Structure formats: C-alpha cells, structure tokens
Coordinates of C-alpha atoms in Angstrom, one line a residue:
X233 CA 87.9 107.9 56.8
X234 CA 90.6 109.1 54.4
X235 CA 89.3 112.7 54.6
X236 CA 89.5 112.5 58.4
X237 CA 93.1 111.2 58.5
X238 CA 94.7 114.7 58.3
X239 CA 92.6 115.8 61.3
X240 CA 93.5 112.6 63.2
X241 CA 97.2 113.2 62.4
X242 CA 97.0 116.8 63.5
X243 CA 95.5 115.8 66.8
X244 CA 98.2 113.1 67.2
X245 CA 100.8 115.8 66.4
X246 CA 99.9 117.9 69.4
X247 CA 101.2 115.3 72.0
X248 CA 104.1 114.4 69.7
X249 CA 105.0 118.1 69.6
X250 CA 104.8 118.3 73.4
X251 CA 107.2 115.3 73.5
X252 CA 109.5 117.1 71.0
X253 CA 109.4 120.1 73.3
X254 CA 110.4 118.0 76.3
X255 CA 113.3 116.5 74.3
X256 CA 114.4 120.0 73.3
X257 CA 114.3 121.2 76.9
X258 CA 116.3 118.2 78.2
X259 CA 118.9 118.5 75.5
X260 CA 119.3 122.2 75.2
X261 CA 122.2 122.2 77.6
X262 CA 126.0 121.6 77.3
X263 CA 127.2 118.0 77.2
X264 CA 128.5 118.3 80.8
X265 CA 125.1 119.3 82.1
X266 CA 123.0 116.9 80.1
X267 CA 122.6 114.3 82.9
X268 CA 121.7 117.0 85.4
X269 CA 119.1 118.7 83.1
X270 CA 120.5 122.0 84.2
X271 CA 119.9 125.5 82.7
X272 CA 122.8 126.3 80.4
X273 CA 123.1 129.8 81.9
X274 CA 122.6 129.6 85.6
X275 CA 122.9 125.8 86.2
X276 CA 119.5 125.6 87.9
X277 CA 118.2 122.1 87.8
X278 CA 115.1 122.0 85.5
X279 CA 114.5 118.3 85.6
X280 CA 113.1 116.2 82.8
X281 CA 110.0 114.4 81.7
X282 CA 106.4 115.6 81.1
X283 CA 106.1 117.0 84.6
X284 CA 109.1 119.2 84.1
X285 CA 107.8 120.3 80.7
X286 CA 104.5 121.3 82.3
X287 CA 106.4 123.4 84.8
X288 CA 108.4 124.9 81.9
X289 CA 105.3 125.6 79.8
X290 CA 106.6 129.2 79.3
X291 CA 109.8 127.7 78.0
X292 CA 112.0 129.5 80.5
X293 CA 114.3 128.5 83.3
X294 CA 112.6 128.8 86.7
X295 CA 115.8 130.4 88.1
X296 CA 117.1 133.0 85.7
X297 CA 114.1 133.0 83.3
X298 CA 116.4 132.3 80.3
X299 CA 114.7 130.7 77.3
X300 CA 114.9 126.9 77.4
X301 CA 113.6 125.0 74.4
X302 CA 111.3 126.4 71.8
X303 CA 108.7 129.1 72.6
X304 CA 105.3 128.0 73.9
X305 CA 103.2 126.0 71.4
X306 CA 105.7 126.3 68.6
X307 CA 106.8 122.6 68.7
X308 CA 103.2 121.4 69.2
X309 CA 101.7 123.5 66.4
X310 CA 104.5 122.8 63.9
X311 CA 104.3 119.1 64.5
X312 CA 100.6 119.0 64.2
X313 CA 100.5 121.0 61.0
X314 CA 103.3 119.0 59.4
X315 CA 101.6 115.6 60.3
X316 CA 98.3 116.8 58.9
X317 CA 100.1 117.7 55.6
X318 CA 101.9 114.4 55.6
X319 CA 98.7 112.4 56.1
X320 CA 97.2 113.9 53.0
X321 CA 100.1 112.6 50.9
X322 CA 101.5 109.4 52.4
X323 CA 99.9 106.0 53.4
X324 CA 100.8 103.9 56.4
X325 CA 103.6 102.9 57.2
X326 CA 105.4 105.7 55.3
X327 CA 103.3 108.2 57.3
X328 CA 104.7 106.6 60.4
X329 CA 108.3 107.1 59.1
X330 CA 107.8 110.7 58.1
X331 CA 105.7 111.5 61.2
X332 CA 108.4 110.2 63.5
X333 CA 111.1 112.1 61.6
X334 CA 109.0 115.2 62.0
X335 CA 108.8 115.0 65.7
X336 CA 112.4 114.2 66.2
X337 CA 113.5 116.9 63.7
X338 CA 111.5 119.5 65.6
X339 CA 113.4 118.6 68.7
X340 CA 116.8 118.6 66.9
X341 CA 116.2 122.0 65.3
X342 CA 115.3 123.5 68.6
X343 CA 118.4 122.1 70.3
X344 CA 120.6 123.2 67.4
X345 CA 119.3 126.7 67.5
X346 CA 119.8 126.8 71.3
X347 CA 123.2 125.3 71.7
X348 CA 124.6 124.6 68.2
X349 CA 124.5 120.8 68.8
X350 CA 122.7 117.8 67.3
X351 CA 122.7 115.2 70.0
X352 CA 123.7 111.6 69.1
X353 CA 120.6 110.2 70.8
X354 CA 118.3 112.2 68.7
X355 CA 120.1 111.8 65.4
X356 CA 120.2 108.0 66.0
X357 CA 116.5 108.0 66.9
X358 CA 115.6 109.9 63.8
X359 CA 117.5 107.4 61.6
X360 CA 116.2 104.2 63.2
X361 CA 112.6 105.5 63.5
X362 CA 112.6 106.4 59.9
X363 CA 114.2 103.2 58.6
X364 CA 112.0 100.8 60.6
X365 CA 108.6 101.7 59.1
X366 CA 110.1 101.9 55.6
X367 CA 111.5 98.4 56.1
X368 CA 108.0 97.2 57.1
X369 CA 106.6 98.8 54.0
X370 CA 109.2 97.0 51.9
X371 CA 108.4 93.7 53.4
X372 CA 104.7 94.0 53.1
X373 CA 104.6 95.4 49.5
X374 CA 107.6 93.8 47.9
X375 CA 109.3 97.1 47.9
X376 CA 112.9 96.0 48.3
X377 CA 114.1 98.3 45.5
X378 CA 112.5 101.3 47.2
X379 CA 114.1 100.4 50.5
X380 CA 117.5 99.9 48.9
X381 CA 117.3 103.3 47.2
X382 CA 116.3 104.9 50.6
X383 CA 119.2 103.3 52.4
X384 CA 121.6 104.3 49.6
X385 CA 120.2 107.8 49.7
X386 CA 121.1 108.0 53.4
X387 CA 124.6 106.7 52.7
X388 CA 125.1 109.2 49.8
X389 CA 123.9 112.2 51.8
X390 CA 125.9 111.1 54.9
X391 CA 129.0 110.7 52.7
X392 CA 128.5 114.2 51.2
X393 CA 128.3 115.8 54.7
X394 CA 131.2 113.7 56.0
X395 CA 133.3 115.0 53.1
X396 CA 132.4 118.6 53.8
X397 CA 133.2 118.0 57.5
X398 CA 136.7 116.6 56.6
X399 CA 137.4 119.5 54.3
X400 CA 136.2 122.2 56.7
X401 CA 135.6 120.9 60.3
X402 CA 134.8 124.4 61.5
X403 CA 132.0 124.8 59.0
X404 CA 130.3 121.5 59.5
X405 CA 129.7 119.4 62.6
X406 CA 129.6 115.6 63.0
X407 CA 126.0 116.1 64.3
X408 CA 125.1 117.4 60.8
X409 CA 126.7 114.3 59.3
X410 CA 124.7 112.0 61.5
X411 CA 121.4 113.9 60.9
X412 CA 122.0 113.6 57.1
X413 CA 121.6 109.9 57.4
X414 CA 117.9 110.1 58.4
X415 CA 117.1 112.9 56.0
X416 CA 118.9 111.0 53.2
X417 CA 116.8 107.9 53.8
X418 CA 113.6 109.9 53.8
X419 CA 114.5 111.7 50.6
X420 CA 115.9 108.7 49.0
X421 CA 112.6 106.9 49.4
X422 CA 111.1 109.5 47.2
X423 CA 113.7 109.3 44.5
X424 CA 117.1 110.6 43.4
X425 CA 115.6 113.9 42.3
X426 CA 114.1 114.4 45.7
X427 CA 117.4 113.7 47.4
X428 CA 119.3 116.1 45.2
X429 CA 116.7 118.8 45.5
X430 CA 116.4 118.5 49.3
X431 CA 120.1 118.7 49.8
X432 CA 120.4 121.7 47.4
X433 CA 117.6 123.6 49.1
X434 CA 119.3 123.0 52.5
X435 CA 122.6 124.4 51.3
X436 CA 120.9 127.3 49.5
X437 CA 118.9 128.3 52.6
X438 CA 122.0 128.1 54.8
X439 CA 124.1 130.0 52.4
X440 CA 121.5 132.8 52.0
X441 CA 121.1 133.1 55.8
X442 CA 124.8 133.2 56.4
X443 CA 125.3 135.7 53.6
X444 CA 122.6 137.9 55.0
X445 CA 124.2 137.8 58.5
X446 CA 127.6 138.8 57.0
X447 CA 125.9 141.6 54.9
X448 CA 124.2 142.9 58.0
X449 CA 127.5 142.7 60.0
X450 CA 125.9 140.4 62.5
X451 CA 128.5 137.7 61.7
X452 CA 131.9 137.2 60.1
X453 CA 132.9 134.7 57.4
X454 CA 134.1 132.3 60.1
X455 CA 131.1 132.6 62.4
X456 CA 129.4 129.4 63.4
X457 CA 125.7 129.1 62.6
X458 CA 123.4 126.1 63.3
X459 CA 123.0 124.2 60.0
X460 CA 120.5 121.6 61.2
X461 CA 117.5 123.9 60.7
X462 CA 118.4 124.5 57.1
X463 CA 119.0 120.8 56.4
X464 CA 115.5 120.1 57.8
X465 CA 113.9 122.9 55.9
X466 CA 115.4 121.7 52.6
X467 CA 114.4 118.1 53.2
X468 CA 110.8 118.8 54.4
X469 CA 110.2 121.3 51.6
X470 CA 110.6 118.3 49.2
X471 CA 108.8 115.8 51.5
X472 CA 105.8 118.0 51.9
X473 CA 105.5 118.9 48.2
X474 CA 106.3 115.5 46.6
X475 CA 103.6 113.6 44.9
X476 CA 103.5 111.1 47.7
X477 CA 103.4 107.4 47.7
X478 CA 100.3 105.4 46.9

C-alpha cells in the first residue's frame, strides 16, 4: 500500500487544487469587493463556490475577460504533484499537516500574485490546519518536544517578519507576518536547520527577483512585489527535500 500512497495523494490533490482555485478566485479582489465576489477590474459579480469555479474554468471574468485566479489546471496540478511528493516522505498525520498547508498556500500565492494581499482567513486557516495534525501526532507518539519546537519555530519566524515589518512597513506586509506563522511551524517541525534554510531561501529568491526587476528597469527600488510566493518557495524547497519523518 505504501507504494500506492503517492498516487492516492496525487488523486486527492486534484480536488484540493480545485478548491484552492476557488479560494483564489473568491479572494483575488479588493477588500471592499470581497463579500460581493466581484471582478477587481470591471466589478462584474463572479459568484463563489464550486459552481462559480466551473463557470470560470478558463480563469477569466465573464464580463471583461480579465484573469481571475490562477491559469487553468495550474492549482490542480501543482497541488497534486506536491502531495504526491509529500506522501513519499511523510507519514500520517504529518502528511495531513503538510498537505493542508500545500492547498492553502497555493491559494495564498495566487491571491498575492493577483492583488498583493494575503487574506487573514487563509493565513489563519494555514496555521490552524498545520498545527492541528502536528498536535495529534505529538499526542499519539509522545512527541511533545517536536510540537514545542514546531510552535517555537512559528513564533520565531513570525517575530522575524514582524520586526522587518516594523522596520520597513512598505517592504513587508502584515499578511506576510501572519503567513510566516504557518510556515515557521511547518519548518520548525523538521528542525532548526530547516527553519533557517527555508527562511533564507525565501529571502534569497525574493531578493534575486527584485534585483532582476530593477536591473531590467521593470521596477524601482521602492516598488512593491508580492513576497508570499517567495516565502512559500523557500519553505517548500526544504519541506520537499528534507529527510522526512518516520
């Protein structure tokens, strides 16, 4: 059965990715339009839920045809592939924690790319949905030290991003600070080296991207770029290459 687990996880990742797409569509609007689920460009109501996602399978507003959410199948395939890789490295319930984090992160990244915002609902869901399975693992395996390290990792990474926000509010958003809590817990569960490496890779990727934009004269030094995708990339680079938990 173990050799079939990645396949099962990949199949489960397809509907999870579809759900992540729906989340991205419903949150890729300004705060004032969130409840109305309106297109951020033409204010056409696009609705919410699975039915609306099916209508928006092309990922575009039915009114002005502007892109809403990730391109077709990107969220689904990315989630499925990531879950398959996770299933080859992590047992249950850690797999549940990292799988949940994957799906919510896909939605968060899509929203951040679209509107430069990491919604509180999704960052809170990422944190709670990651902590709950890890707590269950600690209770069933006498893993209190592992859980304590994970929670402390979340606190440390959140504190780091909060400090950066206080020093330079224009360069770091509170959404990044809140997203750091979930990523810090996930990385902290793997160890302090994983936490440091994941954070470093995120900053490195974001710095290289920003530097490339400046060099290409597509952005200035004060230009705003979404940092959530780089945070996620750094964290998952470590999560997907770690030795895993057995």
